[in-house]
Amino acid sequence: MGNCGNSGQEKTIEEKIFETCGISVDQTPDHITGSDENRILLGVILQRHIAAFDDLILACFLRYGIKEERRGAHKNSVEDSKLCAFELLAAVADGNEKGQPIDDKAFNSESFDHGSCAESAFIPEISIQEHNLLSSFKGLPQSENDSILEHTSEPASSDVLKNIDCDIKLGDGDVKNANGNPNCKVGHSICVGDSFNCKVESGPEMRLEDEKYQIGELSMAKTTSVEPIPDALVQKHLNNVKLGIRDDDDNSYGCNKSSTKIRPFKPQPRMGNRRIRKMLTSKYRKVAPKLKGCELYNTSEGMKSFYQYRKRIYTRERFQQAPFKKRKLSDHRFSVAYDQDTSCDSISNLPEKGTKIDKSSSAVNVERANGKVKVHQKPKDPHVKFSIKSFKVPELYIELAETASVGSLKRAVMEAVTTILGSGIRVGVVLQGKKVRDDNRTLQQAGISEGSNLDTLGFTLEPCLTHVSPSKTAKKPSSVLPCEEDQELLRSPATPMIDSVISNASVDPPLVTKCDADVDNNGFISSPQTPSNELMDGSVPESNALVAVPSMNVGPLAVVPVNPKSKRSELSQRRIRRPFSVAEVEALVGAVEKLGTGRWRDVKIGAFENADHRTYVDLKDKWKTLVHTASISPHQRRGEPVPQELLDRVLSAHSYWSQHQSKQDGKHSVKPLMKTADPHEETVGA
DNA sequence: GTTAGGG
DNA sequence: CCCTAAC
């Protein structure tokens, strides 16, 4: 759409992104975006509602986080950016499907400020099917305004985050225009190239905090025009960003479904307003403004008080690469998680009509699925097209004292969020398992060309160690606890996150070496060679997702009270998970058949003598799980399947040795169980 | 140091 | 895999 455009002087999105990512900005113009050939289009197009917000998030992070360009005249710029990101995250949460479990929702509702409508409208949980952000962008039915607003006042649970408004001003600050002309059809979606402002401010009822944020402008160059996407084409969201309060106990998000009811919402293709106001009220609506702590919560909804038992401030992120011990410091946690749905049709499958993608060279073909980086190659297209589909944001846990202000909560969340993608992240390019370090090479030279096997192309987000900025502004010094070391230690040495490579290569990248133990002819297990480099399963999530590696800096609020219990965080780190290979299972089974259960040390010595990474406790545990595995239905089993034959032997041996106490006086112990052992064999003399 | 079990 | 009681 025409008005999506912005001042032409701006850089293209790829330039922006490359720039913000620190990918040789200098070369960008020449090698990346300057020429028509082999042009890499890295970016995201705002095709869908979710994508749009996702992109915004990405953009925000890139802009404010990675580059740390906390601009903005006023001092709150930092918070602003964070808040912005936070809000955007929340915004994406809207993608939740209707009818989804309560606990799985986040901020499903949001309000949009439709143009002239000065007040922010509140859109109660609108199912994706019926309504989606995308369509929202098109415009809200003015006729709906009233009823919508109605919901705003609807008694509901209090909102911890309450009324955090996020105004996104799109375009050249054409807010007024949008406001003034509700019917201004701007299109359904934010166009790449639009610039927008985020203004976050606390709601009117929010008395605890009177914060007002004016986020700096974030702009993306337009690289392609986005055509309106018919609602019919809009499918379910592909990704969800969950931002909510989770209760460890029931795994719910702290509050029950708000009273807000889902109501069909038929967006009208108008309101081209480029301003979006998000109101994170639905779920966490606050009742009594001045209440604090648990009182903030309206219990009418049966929701538990969020702040209950809150005593410490706690922020924690967990990454799949970093299996640090999970610590539960509270029963209720506030979590921000970025999930991704499974099913989702590729945009490219959508009917041609109305689709947004500009087939031209500059188009960024986005396909969101499984949060992977997908490379699109079109035989005839000389351009290399690929896009980053999403970030995987680790879970965040934030714990605040119940006396903490809402504002501090917001800050905490912001801190946590930005900590993840905040300072010091650099992007790495991995091709065929190897990092492409030379930034000066052209894509073609690097082997990233249309003809190359782009399936092996991946990206990494790594902490830029040199960028580890101490702690950002600590608004709440009081909340800062002295234990950042803890965090550091947790993710240091053994944690192989420095190079967590995530590629969409189907082939196992070098780093992801499978290390099945070797089994010699004697059936003995020998120790794997390089346990150091391996990134065991958990380390390579979905193998394709882009994982944001956190910077070392945890931030002032990400403090964890020194917990005496968690002493191990310093010295010991949980060992990496090393699934038993079939060969190992085989050896184990064989040993147990012979030695029986209860003689794990012997089993270890006998069959795993050289497998240093397998302790007899491990073997014992494994046997335990094997027995369990063997006793459940196949479809319930997970992991590398163990041959049924082995499982049968496991059961057999287990049964046998259960009857024949294996640990009897060494003398003439029990007769070893052989494959053909008869479980009914008479007991050996005691 | 080993075992056995719960976590 | 971790943690520990119990031996």
mmCIF file of C-alpha atoms in Angstrom, chain A residues 184-460:
data_model
loop_
_atom_site.group_PDB
_atom_site.id
_atom_site.type_symbol
_atom_site.label_atom_id
_atom_site.label_comp_id
_atom_site.label_asym_id
_atom_site.label_seq_id
_atom_site.Cartn_x
_atom_site.Cartn_y
_atom_site.Cartn_z
ATOM 1 C CA CYS A 184 -8.653 6.066 6.871
ATOM 2 C CA LYS A 185 -7.851 2.830 5.327
ATOM 3 C CA VAL A 186 -4.345 2.235 5.929
ATOM 4 C CA GLY A 187 -4.351 -1.365 5.292
ATOM 5 C CA HIS A 188 -4.360 -4.298 7.424
ATOM 6 C CA SER A 189 -0.894 -4.463 8.402
ATOM 7 C CA ILE A 190 2.064 -2.599 9.336
ATOM 8 C CA CYS A 191 4.184 -2.291 6.387
ATOM 9 C CA VAL A 192 7.753 -2.924 6.336
ATOM 10 C CA GLY A 193 9.114 0.404 6.001
ATOM 11 C CA ASP A 194 6.792 2.028 8.311
ATOM 12 C CA SER A 195 8.250 3.622 11.214
ATOM 13 C CA PHE A 196 6.500 3.496 14.397
ATOM 14 C CA ASN A 197 6.676 4.801 17.795
ATOM 15 C CA CYS A 198 5.866 3.031 20.858
ATOM 16 C CA LYS A 199 4.507 4.870 23.649
ATOM 17 C CA VAL A 200 3.918 3.019 26.732
ATOM 18 C CA GLU A 201 2.188 4.423 29.581
ATOM 19 C CA SER A 202 0.415 3.287 32.542
ATOM 20 C CA GLY A 203 -3.239 3.414 32.513
ATOM 21 C CA PRO A 204 -5.356 5.891 34.283
ATOM 22 C CA GLU A 205 -6.226 3.596 37.054
ATOM 23 C CA MET A 206 -2.721 2.805 37.604
ATOM 24 C CA ARG A 207 -1.935 4.920 40.449
ATOM 25 C CA LEU A 208 0.937 3.073 41.771
ATOM 26 C CA GLU A 209 2.980 4.190 38.975
ATOM 27 C CA ASP A 210 2.691 7.103 36.901
ATOM 28 C CA GLU A 211 4.994 6.281 34.221
ATOM 29 C CA LYS A 212 4.950 7.475 30.820
ATOM 30 C CA TYR A 213 7.163 6.288 28.205
ATOM 31 C CA GLN A 214 7.892 7.598 24.926
ATOM 32 C CA ILE A 215 9.725 5.130 22.978
ATOM 33 C CA GLY A 216 11.991 6.238 20.376
ATOM 34 C CA GLU A 217 11.178 5.693 16.881
ATOM 35 C CA LEU A 218 11.931 2.501 15.315
ATOM 36 C CA SER A 219 11.827 2.373 11.680
ATOM 37 C CA MET A 220 12.314 -0.153 9.092
ATOM 38 C CA ALA A 221 12.852 0.551 5.573
ATOM 39 C CA LYS A 222 10.292 -0.631 3.303
ATOM 40 C CA THR A 223 11.458 -3.232 0.987
ATOM 41 C CA THR A 224 8.281 -4.466 -0.263
ATOM 42 C CA SER A 225 4.779 -3.500 -0.255
ATOM 43 C CA VAL A 226 2.316 -5.472 1.605
ATOM 44 C CA GLU A 227 -0.906 -6.181 0.099
ATOM 45 C CA PRO A 228 -3.921 -6.647 2.198
ATOM 46 C CA ILE A 229 -4.419 -10.157 3.212
ATOM 47 C CA PRO A 230 -7.945 -11.295 3.093
ATOM 48 C CA ASP A 231 -9.176 -12.424 6.384
ATOM 49 C CA ALA A 232 -9.922 -15.707 4.929
ATOM 50 C CA LEU A 233 -6.352 -16.119 4.295
ATOM 51 C CA VAL A 234 -5.359 -15.367 7.686
ATOM 52 C CA GLN A 235 -4.765 -18.481 9.485
ATOM 53 C CA LYS A 236 -4.050 -19.360 12.895
ATOM 54 C CA HIS A 237 -1.223 -17.712 14.453
ATOM 55 C CA LEU A 238 1.931 -19.504 14.170
ATOM 56 C CA ASN A 239 3.537 -18.307 17.191
ATOM 57 C CA ASN A 240 2.502 -17.325 20.530
ATOM 58 C CA VAL A 241 4.201 -15.250 22.923
ATOM 59 C CA LYS A 242 3.080 -16.060 26.261
ATOM 60 C CA LEU A 243 3.444 -13.573 28.850
ATOM 61 C CA GLY A 244 1.775 -14.383 31.939
ATOM 62 C CA ILE A 245 1.896 -15.397 35.430
ATOM 63 C CA ARG A 246 2.433 -18.936 35.881
ATOM 64 C CA ASP A 247 1.717 -20.817 38.901
ATOM 65 C CA ASP A 248 4.075 -23.571 39.471
ATOM 66 C CA ASP A 249 1.541 -25.562 41.175
ATOM 67 C CA ASP A 250 -1.109 -25.694 38.695
ATOM 68 C CA ASN A 251 0.840 -24.444 35.856
ATOM 69 C CA SER A 252 -1.676 -21.883 35.218
ATOM 70 C CA TYR A 253 -0.953 -18.383 34.492
ATOM 71 C CA GLY A 254 -1.905 -16.989 37.680
ATOM 72 C CA CYS A 255 -5.235 -15.802 36.812
ATOM 73 C CA ASN A 256 -8.205 -17.476 35.583
ATOM 74 C CA LYS A 257 -9.943 -16.550 32.604
ATOM 75 C CA SER A 258 -11.038 -13.107 32.878
ATOM 76 C CA SER A 259 -14.615 -12.348 32.792
ATOM 77 C CA THR A 260 -14.148 -10.901 29.484
ATOM 78 C CA LYS A 261 -15.932 -13.004 27.097
ATOM 79 C CA ILE A 262 -15.045 -13.873 23.698
ATOM 80 C CA ARG A 263 -17.148 -12.168 21.357
ATOM 81 C CA PRO A 264 -17.209 -12.362 17.689
ATOM 82 C CA PHE A 265 -15.572 -9.495 16.251
ATOM 83 C CA LYS A 266 -15.795 -8.557 12.722
ATOM 84 C CA PRO A 267 -13.282 -6.057 11.877
ATOM 85 C CA GLN A 268 -14.131 -3.693 9.199
ATOM 86 C CA PRO A 269 -11.664 -2.881 6.620
ATOM 87 C CA ARG A 270 -11.295 0.618 7.588
ATOM 88 C CA MET A 271 -9.523 2.357 10.288
ATOM 89 C CA GLY A 272 -6.325 2.560 8.647
ATOM 90 C CA ASN A 273 -5.068 3.973 11.697
ATOM 91 C CA ARG A 274 -1.542 3.338 12.085
ATOM 92 C CA ARG A 275 -1.701 3.574 15.652
ATOM 93 C CA ILE A 276 -2.177 0.682 17.762
ATOM 94 C CA ARG A 277 -2.837 0.819 21.331
ATOM 95 C CA LYS A 278 -2.391 -2.184 23.303
ATOM 96 C CA MET A 279 -3.911 -2.505 26.575
ATOM 97 C CA LEU A 280 -2.818 -5.315 28.615
ATOM 98 C CA THR A 281 -5.733 -5.384 30.749
ATOM 99 C CA SER A 282 -7.797 -8.308 30.029
ATOM 100 C CA LYS A 283 -6.255 -10.748 32.282
ATOM 101 C CA TYR A 284 -4.657 -8.791 34.861
ATOM 102 C CA ARG A 285 -6.998 -6.124 35.488
ATOM 103 C CA LYS A 286 -6.571 -4.321 38.620
ATOM 104 C CA VAL A 287 -9.401 -3.467 40.798
ATOM 105 C CA ALA A 288 -8.126 -1.333 43.497
ATOM 106 C CA PRO A 289 -5.577 1.066 42.272
ATOM 107 C CA LYS A 290 -3.811 1.625 45.420
ATOM 108 C CA LEU A 291 -3.703 -1.845 46.553
ATOM 109 C CA LYS A 292 -0.458 -3.475 46.541
ATOM 110 C CA GLY A 293 0.875 -6.891 46.643
ATOM 111 C CA CYS A 294 -1.633 -9.565 46.480
ATOM 112 C CA GLU A 295 -4.270 -7.080 46.976
ATOM 113 C CA LEU A 296 -3.720 -5.984 43.531
ATOM 114 C CA TYR A 297 -5.429 -9.006 42.496
ATOM 115 C CA ASN A 298 -9.009 -9.311 42.257
ATOM 116 C CA THR A 299 -9.888 -12.544 43.769
ATOM 117 C CA SER A 300 -13.293 -12.574 42.366
ATOM 118 C CA GLU A 301 -11.940 -14.404 39.480
ATOM 119 C CA GLY A 302 -10.713 -16.991 41.707
ATOM 120 C CA MET A 303 -7.274 -16.236 40.796
ATOM 121 C CA LYS A 304 -4.646 -16.479 43.259
ATOM 122 C CA SER A 305 -2.804 -13.534 44.276
ATOM 123 C CA PHE A 306 0.112 -13.137 42.199
ATOM 124 C CA TYR A 307 2.257 -11.594 44.717
ATOM 125 C CA GLN A 308 1.526 -13.947 47.383
ATOM 126 C CA TYR A 309 4.523 -15.186 49.118
ATOM 127 C CA ARG A 310 6.617 -13.020 47.071
ATOM 128 C CA LYS A 311 9.698 -12.170 48.896
ATOM 129 C CA ARG A 312 12.457 -11.818 46.564
ATOM 130 C CA ILE A 313 13.207 -10.498 43.283
ATOM 131 C CA TYR A 314 14.148 -13.150 41.023
ATOM 132 C CA THR A 315 14.763 -13.355 37.460
ATOM 133 C CA ARG A 316 15.870 -16.310 35.729
ATOM 134 C CA GLU A 317 16.195 -17.426 32.299
ATOM 135 C CA ARG A 318 16.581 -20.877 31.166
ATOM 136 C CA PHE A 319 17.952 -21.967 27.982
ATOM 137 C CA GLN A 320 18.003 -25.270 26.542
ATOM 138 C CA GLN A 321 21.661 -25.018 26.075
ATOM 139 C CA ALA A 322 22.214 -24.231 29.615
ATOM 140 C CA PRO A 323 20.960 -26.958 31.760
ATOM 141 C CA PHE A 324 21.581 -25.207 34.898
ATOM 142 C CA LYS A 325 19.702 -26.318 37.752
ATOM 143 C CA LYS A 326 16.305 -24.996 37.990
ATOM 144 C CA ARG A 327 15.540 -23.315 41.113
ATOM 145 C CA LYS A 328 12.174 -22.645 42.301
ATOM 146 C CA LEU A 329 12.165 -19.672 44.430
ATOM 147 C CA SER A 330 8.570 -19.053 44.377
ATOM 148 C CA ASP A 331 5.379 -20.703 43.688
ATOM 149 C CA HIS A 332 4.186 -18.180 41.321
ATOM 150 C CA ARG A 333 6.257 -16.847 38.677
ATOM 151 C CA PHE A 334 5.866 -14.418 36.067
ATOM 152 C CA SER A 335 6.992 -15.806 32.902
ATOM 153 C CA VAL A 336 7.515 -14.651 29.471
ATOM 154 C CA ALA A 337 7.842 -17.353 27.035
ATOM 155 C CA TYR A 338 7.845 -17.485 23.412
ATOM 156 C CA ASP A 339 6.199 -20.481 22.092
ATOM 157 C CA GLN A 340 5.516 -21.594 18.735
ATOM 158 C CA ASP A 341 2.733 -23.405 17.313
ATOM 159 C CA THR A 342 3.154 -26.323 15.234
ATOM 160 C CA SER A 343 0.794 -26.133 12.470
ATOM 161 C CA CYS A 344 0.775 -23.326 10.168
ATOM 162 C CA ASP A 345 0.628 -23.076 6.571
ATOM 163 C CA SER A 346 3.311 -21.381 4.883
ATOM 164 C CA ILE A 347 2.439 -18.051 3.665
ATOM 165 C CA SER A 348 3.649 -19.106 0.381
ATOM 166 C CA ASN A 349 0.832 -21.503 0.190
ATOM 167 C CA LEU A 350 -1.658 -18.831 0.370
ATOM 168 C CA PRO A 351 -3.537 -17.935 -2.670
ATOM 169 C CA GLU A 352 -1.810 -15.568 -4.840
ATOM 170 C CA LYS A 353 -4.411 -12.988 -4.752
ATOM 171 C CA GLY A 354 -3.941 -10.457 -2.192
ATOM 172 C CA THR A 355 -0.908 -11.972 -0.815
ATOM 173 C CA LYS A 356 1.508 -9.626 0.440
ATOM 174 C CA ILE A 357 4.691 -10.744 -0.827
ATOM 175 C CA ASP A 358 6.171 -8.831 -3.531
ATOM 176 C CA LYS A 359 7.604 -11.362 -5.770
ATOM 177 C CA SER A 360 10.205 -9.014 -6.821
ATOM 178 C CA SER A 361 13.699 -9.274 -5.754
ATOM 179 C CA SER A 362 13.413 -7.328 -2.648
ATOM 180 C CA ALA A 363 10.703 -9.403 -1.254
ATOM 181 C CA VAL A 364 11.409 -11.164 1.886
ATOM 182 C CA ASN A 365 9.813 -14.443 1.754
ATOM 183 C CA VAL A 366 8.666 -15.292 5.107
ATOM 184 C CA GLU A 367 7.577 -18.583 6.186
ATOM 185 C CA ARG A 368 6.883 -19.065 9.751
ATOM 186 C CA ALA A 369 6.907 -22.526 10.919
ATOM 187 C CA ASN A 370 8.517 -24.108 13.805
ATOM 188 C CA GLY A 371 10.485 -21.079 14.360
ATOM 189 C CA LYS A 372 13.128 -22.022 12.017
ATOM 190 C CA VAL A 373 15.119 -20.214 9.588
ATOM 191 C CA LYS A 374 13.870 -21.123 6.328
ATOM 192 C CA VAL A 375 15.489 -20.667 3.100
ATOM 193 C CA HIS A 376 13.512 -20.239 0.077
ATOM 194 C CA GLN A 377 14.998 -20.958 -3.170
ATOM 195 C CA LYS A 378 13.271 -20.430 -6.317
ATOM 196 C CA PRO A 379 14.823 -22.019 -9.283
ATOM 197 C CA LYS A 380 14.405 -19.043 -11.412
ATOM 198 C CA ASP A 381 15.082 -16.480 -8.899
ATOM 199 C CA PRO A 382 18.665 -15.465 -8.891
ATOM 200 C CA HIS A 383 18.349 -14.122 -5.447
ATOM 201 C CA VAL A 384 19.019 -15.907 -2.310
ATOM 202 C CA LYS A 385 16.106 -15.524 -0.102
ATOM 203 C CA PHE A 386 15.827 -16.457 3.431
ATOM 204 C CA SER A 387 14.395 -15.124 6.508
ATOM 205 C CA ILE A 388 14.631 -15.420 10.173
ATOM 206 C CA LYS A 389 11.398 -16.696 11.268
ATOM 207 C CA SER A 390 11.583 -16.160 14.866
ATOM 208 C CA PHE A 391 13.473 -15.952 17.977
ATOM 209 C CA LYS A 392 13.097 -18.326 20.702
ATOM 210 C CA VAL A 393 12.900 -16.491 23.881
ATOM 211 C CA PRO A 394 13.707 -18.435 26.938
ATOM 212 C CA GLU A 395 11.473 -18.495 29.848
ATOM 213 C CA LEU A 396 11.797 -15.798 32.311
ATOM 214 C CA TYR A 397 11.040 -15.906 35.872
ATOM 215 C CA ILE A 398 10.656 -12.883 37.852
ATOM 216 C CA GLU A 399 9.947 -12.689 41.426
ATOM 217 C CA LEU A 400 9.167 -9.570 43.247
ATOM 218 C CA ALA A 401 8.376 -8.681 46.731
ATOM 219 C CA GLU A 402 4.745 -8.244 47.218
ATOM 220 C CA THR A 403 5.423 -4.782 48.250
ATOM 221 C CA ALA A 404 7.084 -4.019 45.018
ATOM 222 C CA SER A 405 5.386 -1.553 42.845
ATOM 223 C CA VAL A 406 3.789 -2.400 39.642
ATOM 224 C CA GLY A 407 6.279 -0.199 38.053
ATOM 225 C CA SER A 408 9.067 -2.256 39.387
ATOM 226 C CA LEU A 409 7.427 -5.297 38.027
ATOM 227 C CA LYS A 410 7.309 -3.774 34.675
ATOM 228 C CA ARG A 411 10.850 -2.832 34.916
ATOM 229 C CA ALA A 412 11.738 -6.256 36.018
ATOM 230 C CA VAL A 413 10.041 -7.737 33.064
ATOM 231 C CA MET A 414 11.715 -5.347 30.800
ATOM 232 C CA GLU A 415 14.993 -6.105 32.288
ATOM 233 C CA ALA A 416 14.453 -9.728 31.898
ATOM 234 C CA VAL A 417 13.366 -9.464 28.359
ATOM 235 C CA THR A 418 16.085 -7.236 27.278
ATOM 236 C CA THR A 419 18.558 -9.255 29.106
ATOM 237 C CA ILE A 420 17.939 -11.969 26.706
ATOM 238 C CA LEU A 421 18.346 -10.064 23.594
ATOM 239 C CA GLY A 422 19.846 -7.120 25.153
ATOM 240 C CA SER A 423 23.318 -5.973 24.962
ATOM 241 C CA GLY A 424 26.075 -7.785 23.397
ATOM 242 C CA ILE A 425 24.606 -10.158 20.984
ATOM 243 C CA ARG A 426 26.197 -10.844 17.774
ATOM 244 C CA VAL A 427 24.974 -12.788 14.911
ATOM 245 C CA GLY A 428 26.853 -15.574 13.422
ATOM 246 C CA VAL A 429 26.336 -17.316 10.178
ATOM 247 C CA VAL A 430 26.777 -20.985 9.943
ATOM 248 C CA LEU A 431 26.980 -22.773 6.713
ATOM 249 C CA GLN A 432 27.246 -26.484 6.573
ATOM 250 C CA GLY A 433 28.100 -26.587 10.158
ATOM 251 C CA LYS A 434 30.908 -24.181 9.895
ATOM 252 C CA LYS A 435 30.886 -20.658 10.919
ATOM 253 C CA VAL A 436 31.332 -18.137 8.281
ATOM 254 C CA ARG A 437 33.658 -15.735 9.901
ATOM 255 C CA ASP A 438 34.788 -13.640 7.093
ATOM 256 C CA ASP A 439 32.416 -10.807 6.987
ATOM 257 C CA ASN A 440 34.039 -9.361 4.011
ATOM 258 C CA ARG A 441 33.276 -12.112 1.711
ATOM 259 C CA THR A 442 30.315 -11.863 -0.458
ATOM 260 C CA LEU A 443 27.550 -14.244 -0.042
ATOM 261 C CA GLN A 444 28.533 -15.926 -3.142
ATOM 262 C CA GLN A 445 32.075 -16.264 -2.020
ATOM 263 C CA ALA A 446 30.906 -17.620 1.229
ATOM 264 C CA GLY A 447 28.930 -20.201 -0.553
ATOM 265 C CA ILE A 448 25.624 -18.677 0.133
ATOM 266 C CA SER A 449 24.099 -18.585 -3.210
ATOM 267 C CA GLU A 450 21.109 -19.775 -4.900
ATOM 268 C CA GLY A 451 22.722 -22.901 -6.100
ATOM 269 C CA SER A 452 24.345 -23.789 -2.856
ATOM 270 C CA ASN A 453 22.806 -25.902 -0.295
ATOM 271 C CA LEU A 454 21.145 -23.332 1.792
ATOM 272 C CA ASP A 455 19.605 -25.965 3.856
ATOM 273 C CA THR A 456 22.741 -25.974 5.785
ATOM 274 C CA LEU A 457 22.596 -22.351 6.463
ATOM 275 C CA GLY A 458 21.950 -21.274 9.937
ATOM 276 C CA PHE A 459 22.403 -18.424 12.265
ATOM 277 C CA THR A 460 23.602 -18.069 15.704
#
